[in-house]
Coordinates of C-alpha atoms in Angstrom, one line a residue:
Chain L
X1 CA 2.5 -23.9 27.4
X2 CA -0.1 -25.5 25.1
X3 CA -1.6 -22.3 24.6
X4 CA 1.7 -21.2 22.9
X5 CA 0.7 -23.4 20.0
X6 CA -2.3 -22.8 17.0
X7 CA -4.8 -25.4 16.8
X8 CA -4.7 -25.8 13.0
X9 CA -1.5 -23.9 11.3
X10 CA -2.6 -21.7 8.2
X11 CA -0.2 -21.6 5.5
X12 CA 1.9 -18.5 6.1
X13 CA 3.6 -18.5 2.6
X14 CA 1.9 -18.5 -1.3
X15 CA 2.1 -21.0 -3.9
X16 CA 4.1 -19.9 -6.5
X17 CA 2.6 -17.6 -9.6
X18 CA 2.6 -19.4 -13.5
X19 CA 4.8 -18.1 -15.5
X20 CA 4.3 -14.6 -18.1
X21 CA 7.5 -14.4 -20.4
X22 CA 10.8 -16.0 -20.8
X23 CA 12.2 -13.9 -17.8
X24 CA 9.6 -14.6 -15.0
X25 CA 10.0 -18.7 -16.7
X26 CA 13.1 -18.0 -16.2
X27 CA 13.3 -17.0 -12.8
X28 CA 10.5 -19.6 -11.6
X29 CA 11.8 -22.6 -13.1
X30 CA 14.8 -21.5 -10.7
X31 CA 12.9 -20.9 -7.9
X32 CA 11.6 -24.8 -7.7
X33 CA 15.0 -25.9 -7.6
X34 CA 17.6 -25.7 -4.4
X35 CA 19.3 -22.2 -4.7
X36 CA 22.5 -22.4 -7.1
X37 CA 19.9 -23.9 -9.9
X38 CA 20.9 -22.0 -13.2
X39 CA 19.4 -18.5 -13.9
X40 CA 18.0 -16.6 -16.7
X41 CA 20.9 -14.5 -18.1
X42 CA 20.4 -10.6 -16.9
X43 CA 20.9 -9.2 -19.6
X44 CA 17.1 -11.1 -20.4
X45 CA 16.0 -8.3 -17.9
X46 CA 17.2 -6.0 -20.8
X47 CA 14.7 -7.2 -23.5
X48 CA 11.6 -7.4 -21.2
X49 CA 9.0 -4.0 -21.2
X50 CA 10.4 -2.3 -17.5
X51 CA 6.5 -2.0 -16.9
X52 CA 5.0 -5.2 -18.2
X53 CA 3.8 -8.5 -16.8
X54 CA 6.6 -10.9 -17.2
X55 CA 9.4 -8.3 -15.6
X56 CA 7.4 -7.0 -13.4
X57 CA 6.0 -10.8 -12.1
X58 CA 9.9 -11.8 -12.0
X59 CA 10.6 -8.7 -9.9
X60 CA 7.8 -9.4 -7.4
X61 CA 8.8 -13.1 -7.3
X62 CA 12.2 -12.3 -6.2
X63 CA 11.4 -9.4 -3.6
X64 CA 8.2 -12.2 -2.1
X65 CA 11.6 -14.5 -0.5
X66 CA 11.8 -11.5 1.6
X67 CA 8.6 -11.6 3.1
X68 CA 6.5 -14.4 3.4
X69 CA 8.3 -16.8 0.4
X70 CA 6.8 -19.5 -1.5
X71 CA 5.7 -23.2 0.0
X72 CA 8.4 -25.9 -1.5
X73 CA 11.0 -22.9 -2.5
X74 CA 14.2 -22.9 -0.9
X75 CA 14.7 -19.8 1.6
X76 CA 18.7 -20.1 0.6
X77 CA 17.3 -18.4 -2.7
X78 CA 16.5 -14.5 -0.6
X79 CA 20.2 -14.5 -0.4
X80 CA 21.0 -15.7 -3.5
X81 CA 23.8 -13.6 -5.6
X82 CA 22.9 -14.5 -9.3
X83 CA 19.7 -14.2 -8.3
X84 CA 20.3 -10.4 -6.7
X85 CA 22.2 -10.2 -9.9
X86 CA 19.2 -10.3 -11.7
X87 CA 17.4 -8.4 -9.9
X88 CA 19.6 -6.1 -9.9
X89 CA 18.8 -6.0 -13.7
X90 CA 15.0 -5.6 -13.3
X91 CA 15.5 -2.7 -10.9
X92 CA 17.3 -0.9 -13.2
X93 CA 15.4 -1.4 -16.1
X94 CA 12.0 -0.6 -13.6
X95 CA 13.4 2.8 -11.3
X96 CA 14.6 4.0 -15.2
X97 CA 11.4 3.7 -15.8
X98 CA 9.5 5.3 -13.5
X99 CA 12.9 8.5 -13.6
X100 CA 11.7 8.8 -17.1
X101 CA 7.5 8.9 -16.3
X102 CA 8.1 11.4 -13.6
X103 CA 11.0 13.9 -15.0
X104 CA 9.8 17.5 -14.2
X105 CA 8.3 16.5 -11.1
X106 CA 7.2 19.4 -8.5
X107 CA 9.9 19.4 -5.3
X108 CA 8.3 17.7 -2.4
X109 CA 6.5 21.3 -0.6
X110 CA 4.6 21.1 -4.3
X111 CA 4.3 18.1 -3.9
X112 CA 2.3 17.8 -0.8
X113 CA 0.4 20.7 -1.4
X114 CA -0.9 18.5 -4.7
X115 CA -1.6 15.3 -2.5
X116 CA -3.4 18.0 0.1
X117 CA -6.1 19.6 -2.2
X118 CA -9.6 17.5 -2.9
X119 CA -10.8 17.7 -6.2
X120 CA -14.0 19.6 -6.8
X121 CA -15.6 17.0 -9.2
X122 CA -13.0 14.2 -8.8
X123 CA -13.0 11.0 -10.9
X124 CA -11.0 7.4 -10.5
X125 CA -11.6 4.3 -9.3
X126 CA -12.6 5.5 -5.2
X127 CA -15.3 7.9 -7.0
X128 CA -16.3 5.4 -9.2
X129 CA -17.0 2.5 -6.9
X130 CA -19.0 4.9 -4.3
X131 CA -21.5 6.2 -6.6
X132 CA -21.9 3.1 -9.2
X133 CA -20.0 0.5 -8.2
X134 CA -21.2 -3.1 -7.6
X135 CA -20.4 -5.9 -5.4
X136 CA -18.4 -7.5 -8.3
X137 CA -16.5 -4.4 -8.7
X138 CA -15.6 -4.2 -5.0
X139 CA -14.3 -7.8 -5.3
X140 CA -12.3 -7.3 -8.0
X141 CA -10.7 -4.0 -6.4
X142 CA -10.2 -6.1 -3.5
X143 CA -8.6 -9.3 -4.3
X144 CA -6.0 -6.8 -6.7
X145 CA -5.3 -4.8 -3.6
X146 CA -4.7 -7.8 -1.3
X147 CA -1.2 -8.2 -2.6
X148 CA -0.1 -5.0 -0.4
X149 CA -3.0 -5.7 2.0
X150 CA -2.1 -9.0 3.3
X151 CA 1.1 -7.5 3.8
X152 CA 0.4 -4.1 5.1
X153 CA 3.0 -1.6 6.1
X154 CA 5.5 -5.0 6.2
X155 CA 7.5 -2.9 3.1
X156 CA 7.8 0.2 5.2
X157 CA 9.2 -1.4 8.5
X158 CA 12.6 -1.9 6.3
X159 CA 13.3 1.7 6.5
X160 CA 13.2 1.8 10.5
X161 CA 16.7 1.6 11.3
X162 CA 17.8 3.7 8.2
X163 CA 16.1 6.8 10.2
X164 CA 17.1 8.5 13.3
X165 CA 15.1 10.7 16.4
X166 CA 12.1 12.2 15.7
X167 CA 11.3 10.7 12.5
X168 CA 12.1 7.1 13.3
X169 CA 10.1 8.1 16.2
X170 CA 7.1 9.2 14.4
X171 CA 7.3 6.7 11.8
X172 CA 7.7 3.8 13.9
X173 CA 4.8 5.5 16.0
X174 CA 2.4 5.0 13.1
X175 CA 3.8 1.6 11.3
X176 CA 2.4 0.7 15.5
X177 CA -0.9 1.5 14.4
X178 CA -1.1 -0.3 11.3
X179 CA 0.5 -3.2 13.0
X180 CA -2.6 -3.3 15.3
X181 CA -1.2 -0.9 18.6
X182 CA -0.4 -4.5 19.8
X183 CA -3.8 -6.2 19.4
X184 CA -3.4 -8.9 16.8
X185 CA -7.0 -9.0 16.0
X186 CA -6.9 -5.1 14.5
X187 CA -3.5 -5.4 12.7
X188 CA -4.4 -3.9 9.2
X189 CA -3.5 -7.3 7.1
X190 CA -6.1 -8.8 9.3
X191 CA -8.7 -6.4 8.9
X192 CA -7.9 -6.8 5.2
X193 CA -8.3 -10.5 5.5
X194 CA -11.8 -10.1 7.3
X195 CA -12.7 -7.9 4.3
X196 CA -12.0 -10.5 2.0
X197 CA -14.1 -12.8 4.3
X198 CA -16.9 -10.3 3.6
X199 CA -16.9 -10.5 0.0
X200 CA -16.4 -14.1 -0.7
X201 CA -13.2 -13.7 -1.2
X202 CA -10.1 -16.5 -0.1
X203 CA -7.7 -14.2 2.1
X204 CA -5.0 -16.9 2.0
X205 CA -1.4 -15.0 1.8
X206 CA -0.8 -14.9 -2.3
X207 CA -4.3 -16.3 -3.5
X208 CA -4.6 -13.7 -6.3
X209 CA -1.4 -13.4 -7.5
X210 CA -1.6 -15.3 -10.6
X211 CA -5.0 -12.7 -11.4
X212 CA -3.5 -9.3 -10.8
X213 CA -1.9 -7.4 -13.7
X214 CA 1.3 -5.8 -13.9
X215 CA -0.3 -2.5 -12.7
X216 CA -0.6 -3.7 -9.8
X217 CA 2.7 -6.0 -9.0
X218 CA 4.5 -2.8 -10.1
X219 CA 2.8 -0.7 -7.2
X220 CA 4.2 -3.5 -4.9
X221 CA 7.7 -3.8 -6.3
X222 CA 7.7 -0.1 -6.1
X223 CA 7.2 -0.5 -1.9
X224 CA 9.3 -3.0 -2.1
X225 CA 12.2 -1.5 -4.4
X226 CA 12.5 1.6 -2.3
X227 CA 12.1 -0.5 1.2
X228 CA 15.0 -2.7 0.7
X229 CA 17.3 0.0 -0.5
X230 CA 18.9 2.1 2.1
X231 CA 20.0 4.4 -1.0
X232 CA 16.5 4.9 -1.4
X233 CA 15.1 5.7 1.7
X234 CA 13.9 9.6 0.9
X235 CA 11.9 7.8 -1.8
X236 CA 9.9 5.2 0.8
X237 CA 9.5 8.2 3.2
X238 CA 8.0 10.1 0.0
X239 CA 5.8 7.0 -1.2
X240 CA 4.6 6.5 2.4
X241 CA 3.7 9.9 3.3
X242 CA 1.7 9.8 -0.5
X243 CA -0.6 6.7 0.7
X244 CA -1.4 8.3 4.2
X245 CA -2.0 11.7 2.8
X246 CA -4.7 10.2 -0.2
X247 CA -6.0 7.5 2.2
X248 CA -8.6 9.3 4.4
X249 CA -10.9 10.5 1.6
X250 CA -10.0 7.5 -0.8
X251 CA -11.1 5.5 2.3
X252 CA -14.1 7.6 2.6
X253 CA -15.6 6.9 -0.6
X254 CA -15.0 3.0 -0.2
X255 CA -16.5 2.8 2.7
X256 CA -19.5 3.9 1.3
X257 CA -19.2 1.8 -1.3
X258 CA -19.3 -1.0 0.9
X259 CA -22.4 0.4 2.7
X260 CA -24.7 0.8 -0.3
X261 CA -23.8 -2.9 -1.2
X262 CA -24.1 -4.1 1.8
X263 CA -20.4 -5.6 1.2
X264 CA -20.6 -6.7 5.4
X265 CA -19.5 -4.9 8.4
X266 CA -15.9 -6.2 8.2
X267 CA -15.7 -4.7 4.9
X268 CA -17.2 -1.5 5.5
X269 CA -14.9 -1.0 9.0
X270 CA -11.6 -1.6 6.9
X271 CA -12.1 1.3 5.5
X272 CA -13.8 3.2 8.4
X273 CA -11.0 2.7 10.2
X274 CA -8.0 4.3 7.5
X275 CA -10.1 7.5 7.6
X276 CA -9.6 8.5 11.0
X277 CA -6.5 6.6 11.2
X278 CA -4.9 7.8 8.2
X279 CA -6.3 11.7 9.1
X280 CA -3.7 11.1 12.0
X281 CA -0.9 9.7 10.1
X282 CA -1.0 11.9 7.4
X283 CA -0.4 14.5 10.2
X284 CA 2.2 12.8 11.3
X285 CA 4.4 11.9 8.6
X286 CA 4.6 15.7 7.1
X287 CA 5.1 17.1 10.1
X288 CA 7.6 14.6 11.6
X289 CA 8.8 11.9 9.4
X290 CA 8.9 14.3 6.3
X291 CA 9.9 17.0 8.5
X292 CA 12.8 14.9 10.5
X293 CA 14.2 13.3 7.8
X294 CA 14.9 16.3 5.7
X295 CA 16.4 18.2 8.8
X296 CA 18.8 15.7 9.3
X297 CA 19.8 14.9 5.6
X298 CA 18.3 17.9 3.4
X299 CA 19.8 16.6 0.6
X300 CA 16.9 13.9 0.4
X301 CA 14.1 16.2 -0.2
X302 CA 14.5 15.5 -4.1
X303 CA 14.7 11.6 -3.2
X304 CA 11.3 12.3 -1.3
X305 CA 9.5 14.3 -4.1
X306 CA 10.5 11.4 -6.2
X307 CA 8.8 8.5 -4.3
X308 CA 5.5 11.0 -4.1
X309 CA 5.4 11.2 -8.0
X310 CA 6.7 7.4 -8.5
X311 CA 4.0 6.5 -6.5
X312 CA 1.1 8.8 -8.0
X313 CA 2.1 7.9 -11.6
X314 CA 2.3 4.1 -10.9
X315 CA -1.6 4.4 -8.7
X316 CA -2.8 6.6 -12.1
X317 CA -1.7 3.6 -14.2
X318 CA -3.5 1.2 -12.0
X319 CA -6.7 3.4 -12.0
X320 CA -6.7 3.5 -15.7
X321 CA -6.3 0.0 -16.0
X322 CA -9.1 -0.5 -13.0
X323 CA -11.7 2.0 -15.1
X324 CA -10.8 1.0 -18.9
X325 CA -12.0 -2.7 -17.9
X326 CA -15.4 -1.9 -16.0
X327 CA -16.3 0.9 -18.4
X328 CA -16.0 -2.2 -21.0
X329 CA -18.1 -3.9 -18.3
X330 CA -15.1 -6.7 -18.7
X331 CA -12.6 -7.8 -15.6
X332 CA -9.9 -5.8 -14.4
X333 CA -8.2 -9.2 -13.5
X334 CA -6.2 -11.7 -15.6
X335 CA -8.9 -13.6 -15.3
X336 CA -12.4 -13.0 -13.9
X337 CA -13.0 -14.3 -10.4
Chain I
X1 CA -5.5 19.2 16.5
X2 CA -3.5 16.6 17.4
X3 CA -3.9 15.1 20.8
X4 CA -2.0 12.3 22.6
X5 CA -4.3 9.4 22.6
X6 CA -6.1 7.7 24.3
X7 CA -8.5 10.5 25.1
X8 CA -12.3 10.7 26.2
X9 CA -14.2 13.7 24.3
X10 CA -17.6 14.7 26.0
X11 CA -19.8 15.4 23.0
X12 CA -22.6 18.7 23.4
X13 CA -25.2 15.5 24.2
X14 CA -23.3 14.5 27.0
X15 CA -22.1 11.1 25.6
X16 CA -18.8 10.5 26.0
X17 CA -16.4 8.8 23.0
X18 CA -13.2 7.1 23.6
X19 CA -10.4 6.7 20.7
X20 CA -7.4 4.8 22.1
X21 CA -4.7 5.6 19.4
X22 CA -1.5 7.1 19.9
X23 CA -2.4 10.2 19.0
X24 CA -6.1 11.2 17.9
X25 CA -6.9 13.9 15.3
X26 CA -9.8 16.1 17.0
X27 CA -11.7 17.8 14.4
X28 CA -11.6 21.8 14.9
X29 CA -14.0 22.8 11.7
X30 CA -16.9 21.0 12.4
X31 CA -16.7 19.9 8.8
X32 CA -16.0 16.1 9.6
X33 CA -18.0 13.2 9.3
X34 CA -16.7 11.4 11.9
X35 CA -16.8 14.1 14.3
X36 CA -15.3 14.4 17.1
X37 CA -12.6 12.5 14.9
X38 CA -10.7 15.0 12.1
X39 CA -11.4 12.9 8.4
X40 CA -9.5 15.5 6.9
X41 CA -12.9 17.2 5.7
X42 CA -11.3 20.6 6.3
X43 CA -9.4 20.0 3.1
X44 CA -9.0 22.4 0.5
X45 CA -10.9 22.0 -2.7
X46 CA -9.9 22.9 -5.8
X47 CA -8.2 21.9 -9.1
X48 CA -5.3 19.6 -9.2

């Protein structure tokens, strides 16, 4: 039975972030407490930029007791009803948002077609780190992306029992994949966290949150908004099918980014492997998931053209951010690594 | 093409490549990269 038990126990959850407003001070100073400890008003929420650091950190703060949680923070808090209350708040302020950003957005056949066409003489952050990038680049982009890395496709598996027959099916069929097809040395996290290894990096769960920007906490909470939502489960199916359709190419160019750095072998195979992986899934979740869903509840294909264009326009924002810094030749981070 | 994994493709050499996913994505066009694996090469191009 002595096999059943690790030799040295890594620390499964993060430490918790430093504070970036009154509302995330709010919510943290909370959070060290037992669950019950007095809250930030929500109507704080109200006063705080929907898109900024110090909501957006609050928001990702209070969806993290759902996955992993923070060492020394009371699990009682996940649960917590002034704290849902508050986050209630956020959510509001944060899907109004992003309803606003996208308005006019194409319906979801548009919609894919968009995702489905390369450009001709595309730009961005992919394009950007495969002809110039360097290995300080890479690290940046890779210590931002951990936060959804080192938790890869956990957001999604909340919408598994919301669907039904073939696209449960297919969806659960490719959430196996990134969970390793049952080989715990090729789940996608840990490939991520071999990356990491590659670059210097520390692929401890919830090193670099404390360096990433809003940008990219609000690409996150957006998984993590339409994940825990049942009402919102057109809009997961939408934001999923979005990363699988843009992955294989986007995954492409980064792996040759890696190569011409010589980033390491881990490094370069994380991204091998999402281009043939993700040229299957992509497959997959139009035909089936996409498909499935919207023949058993039609009346969610507006939901689904919404999580596509929440999704792009959140990824756009992060890009800009990603570019404006290294055209400045400054970090994209908080704080340089 | 979709194919229900895991499949053995013999290539024109005579070496023989495995994929053991669920399903595998043989390219069709001979455009891809990672052939006999579909990197969705066959793509369309154009303006977004």
């Amino acid at each position: 039975m002595t096999d059943l038990v690790t030799a040295t126990e890594a620390a499964l959850e993060g430490e918790l972030p430093g504070a970036r407003g009154e509302l995330s001070h709010g919510v943290l100073n909370a959070l060290r407490a037992p669950a019950g400890a007095p809250l930030p008003d929500p109507g704080s929420a109200e006063r705080a930029d929907p898109l900024g650091d110090d909501l957006q950190l609050a928001l990702y703060v209070s969806y993290e007791l759902h996955y992993r949680g923070f060492a020394e923070v009371d699990p009682a808090w996940e649960w917590d009803p002034a704290l849902l209350a508050v986050r209630a708040a956020m959510e509001r302020r944060f899907l109004h948002a992003l309803r606003d950003r996208t308005a006019g957005h194409p319906d979801v056949h548009d919609a894919l077609d968009e995702l489905l066409v390369e450009p001709v003489d595309g730009t961005g952050v992919s394009y950007f780190l495969r002809d110039e990038g360097q290995l300080w680049h890479l690290r940046e982009y890779a210590a931002m992306r951990s936060l959804y890395h080192l938790k890869e496709a956990d957001p999604h598996a909340w919408v598994i029992p919301r669907l039904h027959g073939r696209a449960k099916a297919a969806f659960v069929a490719v959430e196996f994949d990134e969970f390793g097809g049952g080989r715990a040395e090729r789940v996608h996290a840990r490939l991520f966290a071999d990356l990491m290894a590659d670059l210097g990096l520390d692929p401890s769960y919830g090193r670099y949150l404390d360096a990433a920007p809003a940008e990219m906490l609000s690409n996150v909470n957006l998984m993590s908004l339409l994940g825990l939502h049942r009402a919102h489960r057109g809009a997961l199916v939408g934001h999923f099918a979005t990363v699988e359709v843009t992955s294989s190419p986007g995954s492409r160019r980064l792996a040759e980014a890696m190569r011409r750095t010589g980033a390491g072998p881990a490094a370069e195979h994380f991204y091998a492997e999402h281009v043939t992986a993700d040229a299957v899934h992509e497959q997959i979740v139009r035909r089936d998931v996409i498909g499935g869903l919207l023949a058993d509840e039609p009346s969610l294909a507006s939901d689904v053209a919404f999580g596509i264009a929440a999704t792009t326009c959140l990824e756009d924002r992060l890009g800009d951010r990603l570019m404006a810094a290294w055209q400045d030749g400054s970090t994209s981070l908080r704080a340089p690594l | 093409m979709l194919v229900e994994g895991p499949v053995e493709v013999v290539l024109d050499d005579g070496t023989i490549v495995r994929s053991d996913r669920f399903t595998v994505a043989l390219c069709t066009c001979r455009r891809s990269r990672t052939y006999p694996w579909c990197d969705t090469s066959h793509r369309r191009r154009g303006r977004r």
